[in-house]
Short mmCIF file of C-alpha atoms in Angstrom, two decimals:
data_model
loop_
_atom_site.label_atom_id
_atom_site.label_comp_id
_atom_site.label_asym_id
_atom_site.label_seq_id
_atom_site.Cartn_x
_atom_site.Cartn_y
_atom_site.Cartn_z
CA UNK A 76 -7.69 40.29 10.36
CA UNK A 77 -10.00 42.96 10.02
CA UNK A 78 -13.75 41.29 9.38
CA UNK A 79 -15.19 41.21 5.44
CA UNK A 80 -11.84 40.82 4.37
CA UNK A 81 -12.09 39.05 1.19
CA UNK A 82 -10.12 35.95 -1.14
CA UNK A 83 -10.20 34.33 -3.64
CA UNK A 84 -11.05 30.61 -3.92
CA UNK A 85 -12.08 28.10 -6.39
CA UNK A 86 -15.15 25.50 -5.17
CA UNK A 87 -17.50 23.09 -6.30
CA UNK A 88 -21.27 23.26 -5.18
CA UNK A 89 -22.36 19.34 -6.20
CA UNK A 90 -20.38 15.79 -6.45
CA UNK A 91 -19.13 14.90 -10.49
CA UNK A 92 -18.75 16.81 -12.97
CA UNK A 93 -15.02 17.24 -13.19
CA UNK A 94 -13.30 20.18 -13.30
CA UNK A 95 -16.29 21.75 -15.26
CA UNK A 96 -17.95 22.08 -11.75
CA UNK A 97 -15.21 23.87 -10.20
CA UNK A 98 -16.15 28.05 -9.58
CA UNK A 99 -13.80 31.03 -8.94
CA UNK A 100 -15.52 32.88 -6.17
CA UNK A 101 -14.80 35.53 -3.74
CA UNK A 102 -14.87 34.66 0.01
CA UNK A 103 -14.89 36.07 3.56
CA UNK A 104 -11.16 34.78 4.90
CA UNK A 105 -11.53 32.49 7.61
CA UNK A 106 -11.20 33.05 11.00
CA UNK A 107 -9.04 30.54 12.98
CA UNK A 108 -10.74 28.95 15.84
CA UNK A 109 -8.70 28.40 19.33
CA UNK A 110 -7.24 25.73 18.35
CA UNK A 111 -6.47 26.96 14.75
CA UNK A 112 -4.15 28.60 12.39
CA UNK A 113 -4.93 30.83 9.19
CA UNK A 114 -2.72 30.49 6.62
CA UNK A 115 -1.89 32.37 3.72
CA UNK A 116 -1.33 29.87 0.58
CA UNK A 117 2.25 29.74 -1.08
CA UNK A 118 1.25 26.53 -2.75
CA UNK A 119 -0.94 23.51 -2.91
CA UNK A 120 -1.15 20.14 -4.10
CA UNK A 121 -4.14 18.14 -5.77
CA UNK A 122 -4.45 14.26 -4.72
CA UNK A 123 -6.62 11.31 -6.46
CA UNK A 124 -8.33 11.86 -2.79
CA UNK A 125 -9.28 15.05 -3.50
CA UNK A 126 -10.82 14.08 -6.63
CA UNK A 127 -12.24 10.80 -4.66
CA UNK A 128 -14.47 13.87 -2.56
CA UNK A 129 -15.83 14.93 -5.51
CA UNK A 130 -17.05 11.80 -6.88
CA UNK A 131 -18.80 11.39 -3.80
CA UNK A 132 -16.79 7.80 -2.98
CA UNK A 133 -16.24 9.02 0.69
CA UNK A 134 -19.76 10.25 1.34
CA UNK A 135 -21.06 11.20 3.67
CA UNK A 136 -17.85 11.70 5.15
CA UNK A 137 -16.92 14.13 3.33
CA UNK A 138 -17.48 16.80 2.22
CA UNK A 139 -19.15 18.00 5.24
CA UNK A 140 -21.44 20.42 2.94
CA UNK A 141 -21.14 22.08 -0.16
CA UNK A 142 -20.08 24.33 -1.82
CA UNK A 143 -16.71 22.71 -0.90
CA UNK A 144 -13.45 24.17 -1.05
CA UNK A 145 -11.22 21.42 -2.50
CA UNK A 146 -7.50 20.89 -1.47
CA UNK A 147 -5.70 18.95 1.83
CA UNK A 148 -2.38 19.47 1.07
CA UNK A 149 -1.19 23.13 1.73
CA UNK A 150 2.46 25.37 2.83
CA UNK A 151 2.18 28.81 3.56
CA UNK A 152 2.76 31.44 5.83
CA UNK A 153 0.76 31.94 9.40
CA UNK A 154 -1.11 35.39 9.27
CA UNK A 155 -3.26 34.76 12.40
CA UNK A 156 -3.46 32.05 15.22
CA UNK A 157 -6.22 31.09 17.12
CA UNK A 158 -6.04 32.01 21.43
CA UNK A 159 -5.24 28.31 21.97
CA UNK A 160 -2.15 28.14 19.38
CA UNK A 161 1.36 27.68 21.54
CA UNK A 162 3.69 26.87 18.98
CA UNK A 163 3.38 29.18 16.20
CA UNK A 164 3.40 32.68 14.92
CA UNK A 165 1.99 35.14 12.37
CA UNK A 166 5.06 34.86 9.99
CA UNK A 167 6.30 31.77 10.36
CA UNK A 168 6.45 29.29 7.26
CA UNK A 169 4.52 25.93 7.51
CA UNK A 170 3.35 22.79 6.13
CA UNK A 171 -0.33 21.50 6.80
CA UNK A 172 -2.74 18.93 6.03
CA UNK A 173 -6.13 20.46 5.92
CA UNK A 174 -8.23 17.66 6.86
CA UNK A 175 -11.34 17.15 8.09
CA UNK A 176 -12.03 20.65 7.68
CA UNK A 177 -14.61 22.83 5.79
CA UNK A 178 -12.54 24.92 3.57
CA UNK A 179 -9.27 23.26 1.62
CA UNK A 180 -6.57 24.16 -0.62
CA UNK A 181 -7.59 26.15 -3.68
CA UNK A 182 -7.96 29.34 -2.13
CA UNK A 183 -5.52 32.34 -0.74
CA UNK A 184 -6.21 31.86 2.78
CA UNK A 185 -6.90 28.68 4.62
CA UNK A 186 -7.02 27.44 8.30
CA UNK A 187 -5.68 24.25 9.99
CA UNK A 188 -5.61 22.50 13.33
CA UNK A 189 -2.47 23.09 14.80
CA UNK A 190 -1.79 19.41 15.75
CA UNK A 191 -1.75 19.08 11.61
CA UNK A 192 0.63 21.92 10.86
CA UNK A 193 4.26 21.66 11.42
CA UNK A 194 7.23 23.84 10.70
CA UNK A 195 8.86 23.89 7.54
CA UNK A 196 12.62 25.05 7.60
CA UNK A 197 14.31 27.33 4.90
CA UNK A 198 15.61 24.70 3.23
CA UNK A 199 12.23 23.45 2.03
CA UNK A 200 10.58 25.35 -0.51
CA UNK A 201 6.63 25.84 -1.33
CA UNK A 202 6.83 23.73 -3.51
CA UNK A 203 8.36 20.48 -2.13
CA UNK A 204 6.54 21.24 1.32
CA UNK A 205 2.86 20.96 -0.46
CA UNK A 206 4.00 18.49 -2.54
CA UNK A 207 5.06 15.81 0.63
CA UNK A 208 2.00 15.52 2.88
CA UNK A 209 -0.52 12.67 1.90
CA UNK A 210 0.82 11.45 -0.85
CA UNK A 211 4.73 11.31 1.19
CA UNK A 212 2.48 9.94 4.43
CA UNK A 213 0.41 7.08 2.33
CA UNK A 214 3.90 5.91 1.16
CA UNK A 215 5.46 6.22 4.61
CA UNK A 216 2.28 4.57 5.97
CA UNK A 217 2.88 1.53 3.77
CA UNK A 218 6.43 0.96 4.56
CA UNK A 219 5.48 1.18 8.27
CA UNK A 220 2.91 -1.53 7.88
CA UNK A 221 5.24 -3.87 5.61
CA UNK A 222 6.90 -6.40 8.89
CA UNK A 223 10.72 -6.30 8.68
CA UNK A 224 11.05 -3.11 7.17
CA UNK A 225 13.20 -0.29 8.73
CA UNK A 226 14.91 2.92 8.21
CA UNK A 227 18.29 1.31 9.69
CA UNK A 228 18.70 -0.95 7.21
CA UNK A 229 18.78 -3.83 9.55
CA UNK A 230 17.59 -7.56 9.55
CA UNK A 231 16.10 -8.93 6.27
CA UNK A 232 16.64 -7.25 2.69
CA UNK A 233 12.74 -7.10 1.73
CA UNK A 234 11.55 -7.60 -1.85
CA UNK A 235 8.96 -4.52 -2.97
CA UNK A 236 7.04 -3.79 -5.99
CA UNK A 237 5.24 0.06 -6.45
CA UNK A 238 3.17 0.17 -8.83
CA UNK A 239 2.68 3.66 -10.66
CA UNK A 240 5.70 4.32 -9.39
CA UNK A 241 6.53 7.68 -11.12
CA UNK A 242 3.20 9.46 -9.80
CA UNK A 243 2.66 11.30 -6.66
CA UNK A 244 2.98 7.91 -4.07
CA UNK A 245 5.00 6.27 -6.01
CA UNK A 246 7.76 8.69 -6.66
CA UNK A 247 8.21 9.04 -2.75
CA UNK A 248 7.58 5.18 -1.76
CA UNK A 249 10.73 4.41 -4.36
CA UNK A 250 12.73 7.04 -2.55
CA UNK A 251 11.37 6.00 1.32
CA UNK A 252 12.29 2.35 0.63
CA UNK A 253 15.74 2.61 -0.91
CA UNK A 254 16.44 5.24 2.80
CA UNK A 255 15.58 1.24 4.02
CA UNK A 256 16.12 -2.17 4.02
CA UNK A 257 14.53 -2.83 0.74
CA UNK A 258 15.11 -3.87 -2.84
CA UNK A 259 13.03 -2.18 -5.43
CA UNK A 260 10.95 -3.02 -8.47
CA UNK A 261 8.92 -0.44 -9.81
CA UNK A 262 6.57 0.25 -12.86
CA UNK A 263 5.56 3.00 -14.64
CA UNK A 264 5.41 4.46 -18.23
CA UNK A 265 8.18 4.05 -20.93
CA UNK A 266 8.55 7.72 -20.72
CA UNK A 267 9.42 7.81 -16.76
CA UNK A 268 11.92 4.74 -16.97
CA UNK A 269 14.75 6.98 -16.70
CA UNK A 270 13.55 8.85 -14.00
CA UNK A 271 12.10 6.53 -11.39
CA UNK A 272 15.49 4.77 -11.82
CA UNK A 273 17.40 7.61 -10.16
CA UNK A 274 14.74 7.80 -7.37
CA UNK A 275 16.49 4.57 -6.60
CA UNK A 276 14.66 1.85 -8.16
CA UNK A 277 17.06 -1.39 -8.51
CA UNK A 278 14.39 -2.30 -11.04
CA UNK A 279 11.93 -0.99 -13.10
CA UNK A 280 9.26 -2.24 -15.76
CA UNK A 281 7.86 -0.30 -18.70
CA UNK A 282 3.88 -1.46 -17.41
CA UNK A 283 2.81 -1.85 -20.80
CA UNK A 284 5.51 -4.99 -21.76
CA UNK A 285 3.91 -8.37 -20.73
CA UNK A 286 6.29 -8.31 -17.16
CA UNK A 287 5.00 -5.22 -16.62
CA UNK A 288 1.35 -6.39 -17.36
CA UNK A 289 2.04 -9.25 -15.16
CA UNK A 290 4.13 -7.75 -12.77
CA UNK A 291 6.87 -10.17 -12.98
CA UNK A 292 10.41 -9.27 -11.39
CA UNK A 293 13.13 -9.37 -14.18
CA UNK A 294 15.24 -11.22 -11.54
CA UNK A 295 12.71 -13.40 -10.69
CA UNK A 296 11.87 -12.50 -6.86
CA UNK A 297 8.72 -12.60 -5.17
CA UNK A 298 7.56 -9.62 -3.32
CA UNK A 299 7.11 -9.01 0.62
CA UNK A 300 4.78 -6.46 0.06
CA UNK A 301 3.10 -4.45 -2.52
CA UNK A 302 2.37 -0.54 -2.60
CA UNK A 303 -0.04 -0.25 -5.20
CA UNK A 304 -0.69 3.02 -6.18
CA UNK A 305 -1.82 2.25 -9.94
CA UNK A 306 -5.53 0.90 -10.63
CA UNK A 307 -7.04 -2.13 -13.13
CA UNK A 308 -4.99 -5.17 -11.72
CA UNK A 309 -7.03 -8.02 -10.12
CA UNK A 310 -5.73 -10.11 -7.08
CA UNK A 311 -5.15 -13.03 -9.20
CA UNK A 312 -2.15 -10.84 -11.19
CA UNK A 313 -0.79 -9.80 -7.76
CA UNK A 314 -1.25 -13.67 -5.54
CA UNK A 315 1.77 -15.77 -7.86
CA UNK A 316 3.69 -13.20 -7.41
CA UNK A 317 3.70 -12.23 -3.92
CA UNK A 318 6.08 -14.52 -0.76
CA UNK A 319 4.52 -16.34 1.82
CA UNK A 320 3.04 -13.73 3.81
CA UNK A 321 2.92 -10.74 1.03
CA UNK A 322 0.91 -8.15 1.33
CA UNK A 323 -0.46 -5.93 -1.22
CA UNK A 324 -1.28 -2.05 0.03
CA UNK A 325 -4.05 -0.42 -2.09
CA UNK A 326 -3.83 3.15 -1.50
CA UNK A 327 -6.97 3.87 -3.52
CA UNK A 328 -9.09 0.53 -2.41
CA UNK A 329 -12.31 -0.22 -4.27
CA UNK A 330 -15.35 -1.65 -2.54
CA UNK A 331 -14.16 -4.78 -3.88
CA UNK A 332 -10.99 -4.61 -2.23
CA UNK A 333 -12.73 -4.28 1.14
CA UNK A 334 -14.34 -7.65 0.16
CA UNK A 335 -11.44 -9.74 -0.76
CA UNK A 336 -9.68 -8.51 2.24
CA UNK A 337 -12.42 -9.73 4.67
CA UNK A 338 -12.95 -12.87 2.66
CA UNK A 339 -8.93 -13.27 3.50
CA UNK A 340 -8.64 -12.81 7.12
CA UNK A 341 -12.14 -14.73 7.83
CA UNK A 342 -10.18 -17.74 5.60
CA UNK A 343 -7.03 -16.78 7.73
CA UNK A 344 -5.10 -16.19 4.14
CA UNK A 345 -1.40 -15.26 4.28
CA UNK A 346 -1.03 -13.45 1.45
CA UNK A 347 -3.79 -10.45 1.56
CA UNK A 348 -4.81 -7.73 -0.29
CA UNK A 349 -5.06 -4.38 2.43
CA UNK A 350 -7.00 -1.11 1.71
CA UNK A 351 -5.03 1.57 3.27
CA UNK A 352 -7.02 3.49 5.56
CA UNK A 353 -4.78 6.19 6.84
CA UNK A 354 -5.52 8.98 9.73
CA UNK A 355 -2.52 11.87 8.78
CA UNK A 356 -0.30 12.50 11.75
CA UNK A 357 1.81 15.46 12.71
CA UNK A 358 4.76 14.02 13.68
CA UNK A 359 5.20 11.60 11.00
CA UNK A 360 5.09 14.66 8.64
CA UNK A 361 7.17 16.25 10.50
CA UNK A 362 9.96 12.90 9.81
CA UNK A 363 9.02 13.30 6.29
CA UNK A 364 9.92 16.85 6.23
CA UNK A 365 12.99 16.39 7.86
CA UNK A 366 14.29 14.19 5.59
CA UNK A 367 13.65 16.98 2.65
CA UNK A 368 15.42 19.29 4.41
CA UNK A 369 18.41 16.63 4.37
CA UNK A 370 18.06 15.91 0.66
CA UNK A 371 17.12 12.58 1.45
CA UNK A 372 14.00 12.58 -0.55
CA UNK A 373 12.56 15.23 -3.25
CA UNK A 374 9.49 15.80 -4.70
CA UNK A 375 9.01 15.51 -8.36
CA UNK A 376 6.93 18.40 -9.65
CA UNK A 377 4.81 17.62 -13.07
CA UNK A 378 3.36 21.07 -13.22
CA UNK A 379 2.85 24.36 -11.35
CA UNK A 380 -0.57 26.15 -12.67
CA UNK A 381 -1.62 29.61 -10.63
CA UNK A 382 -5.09 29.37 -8.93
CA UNK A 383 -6.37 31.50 -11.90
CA UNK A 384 -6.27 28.37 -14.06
CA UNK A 385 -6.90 25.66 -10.82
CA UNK A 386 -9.60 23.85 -13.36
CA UNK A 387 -6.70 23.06 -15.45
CA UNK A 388 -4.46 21.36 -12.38
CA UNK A 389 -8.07 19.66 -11.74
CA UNK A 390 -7.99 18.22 -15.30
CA UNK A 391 -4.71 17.56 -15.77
CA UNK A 392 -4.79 15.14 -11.92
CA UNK A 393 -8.23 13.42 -12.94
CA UNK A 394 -6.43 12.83 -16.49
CA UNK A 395 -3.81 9.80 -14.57
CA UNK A 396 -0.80 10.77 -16.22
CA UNK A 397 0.88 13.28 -14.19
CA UNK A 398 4.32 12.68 -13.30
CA UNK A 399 4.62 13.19 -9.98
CA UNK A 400 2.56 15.84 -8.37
CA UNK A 401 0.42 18.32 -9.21
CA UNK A 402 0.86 21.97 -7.64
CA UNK A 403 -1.19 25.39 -7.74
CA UNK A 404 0.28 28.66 -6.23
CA UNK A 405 -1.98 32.01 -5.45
#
């Protein structure tokens, strides 16, 4: 690409401050490194993460510097690869997660390590590609850690709560477990009842009803493990509920939850409370993806806002009510 070339972008120059702090600017494109691609954007996603960076609860990870470019989850089109790429094109269509890297999301043109971009076939649009990456891999991530459970519905049927269950995790961690060896309770809103239901959920809890503030099975099971994805419930709501060995999987853990868990493996507990910690991978996106393309899972969309209005996709995530995910196209 021919240098001075410019984009627009939206960015953030401080930690807080919402999606008041967030700028429209006009930026240099990137230039991919060797082991790089630059992409042009056909859509993004926002995640709680993302909004996690700003807040400045993953300092001083990241970001590595300001202003910051917000944005991890991205599909788009190749336009230029680095000398080092081997395995894609200018022109092909792609999913990425753009992590760990200075410039995200919310802008027309991003790059991304190659070992964090995969394919995305025709049968995937924009859409559901930058809807699936961390918030599809956090869900996958749990089920993987959860002993017993399995894709080939083999062994054990495992009893699992999701919490949240109509937002961005939930919505896929519903759909992951019923492709397994799992029976489903899920909460959410009155409002979503209906809908996480046909994700698959055998059954589902308005969260607002005492069961659903105590997170009681209607049939009366107690749960293998836990994918949490909601916020405001202490261990002692999750412990009577939980098997002998249940496990509860925070996907947005707390100082706090750091704490209990090492005060439960120094007392050698059997029920425990895990923060997920989760390093993205490229070929457990790329399993994700492949069961989109077979209509195995689906992304629900809440609402599609064009990066002229990105504060407003900012707002609408940090506001906690979004069913399912959030998406911004150029």
């Amino acid at each position: 690409m021919a240098k001075n070339t410019m984009m627009r972008a939206v960015q953030y120059n401080t930690y807080g401050r919402g999606a008041a702090a967030l700028k429209h600017v006009e930026l240099q494109v990137p230039s991919p490194k060797q082991d790089e691609v630059l992409l042009k954007m056909e859509a993004t996603s926002i995640n709680p993460f993302d909004l996690r960076i700003q807040k400045g609860i993953v300092w001083p990870f990241l970001p590595r510097k300001f202003p910051h470019i917000p944005g991890i989850d991205e599909a788009g089109e190749v336009f230029e690869v680095g000398s080092g790429v081997k395995n894609f094109k200018a022109g092909d269509k792609v999913v990425a997660v753009l992590f760990n890297i200075c410039g995200g999301g919310l802008a027309e043109f991003a790059v991304a390590k190659e070992n964090l971009t995969v394919s995305r076939p025709p049968e995937v649009t924009a859409f559901q590609g930058a809807a699936l990456p961390i918030a599809g891999l956090a869900a996958h991530e749990c089920l993987l850690r959860t002993p017993g459970f399995n894709y080939e519905k083999t062994g054990q049927q495992l009893n699992l709560l999701i919490t949240a269950a109509s937002g961005g995790v939930g919505q896929y961690a519903v759909q992951l477990a019923k492709l397994g060896n799992a029976h489903v309770t899920a909460t959410c809103g009155a409002r979503n009842l209906d809908l996480v239901k046909s994700l698959g959920a055998d059954e589902v809890i308005d969260y607002k009803t005492p069961d659903g503030a105590a997170l009681k099975s209607p049939s009366g099971r107690k749960y293998d493990a836990v994918i949490h994805c909601a916020t405001g419930f202490p261990w002692s709501t999750f412990k009577p509920n939980l098997s002998t060995n249940g496990k509860v999987f925070d996907i947005t853990p707390t100082p706090s939850v750091f704490m209990t868990y090492a005060l439960q493996k120094l007392t050698f507990s059997k029920k425990q409370l895990v923060p997920l910690l989760m390093t993205p991978k490229k070929e457990k996106l790329d399993f994700l993806l492949n069961f989109v393309k077979e209509g195995k899972i689906k992304a629900v969309i809440d609402s599609i806002h064009p990066l002229s209005k990105a504060e407003e996709a900012w707002a609408k995530s940090i506001d906690g009510h979004a069913t399912g995910k959030i998406i911004v196209e150029p």
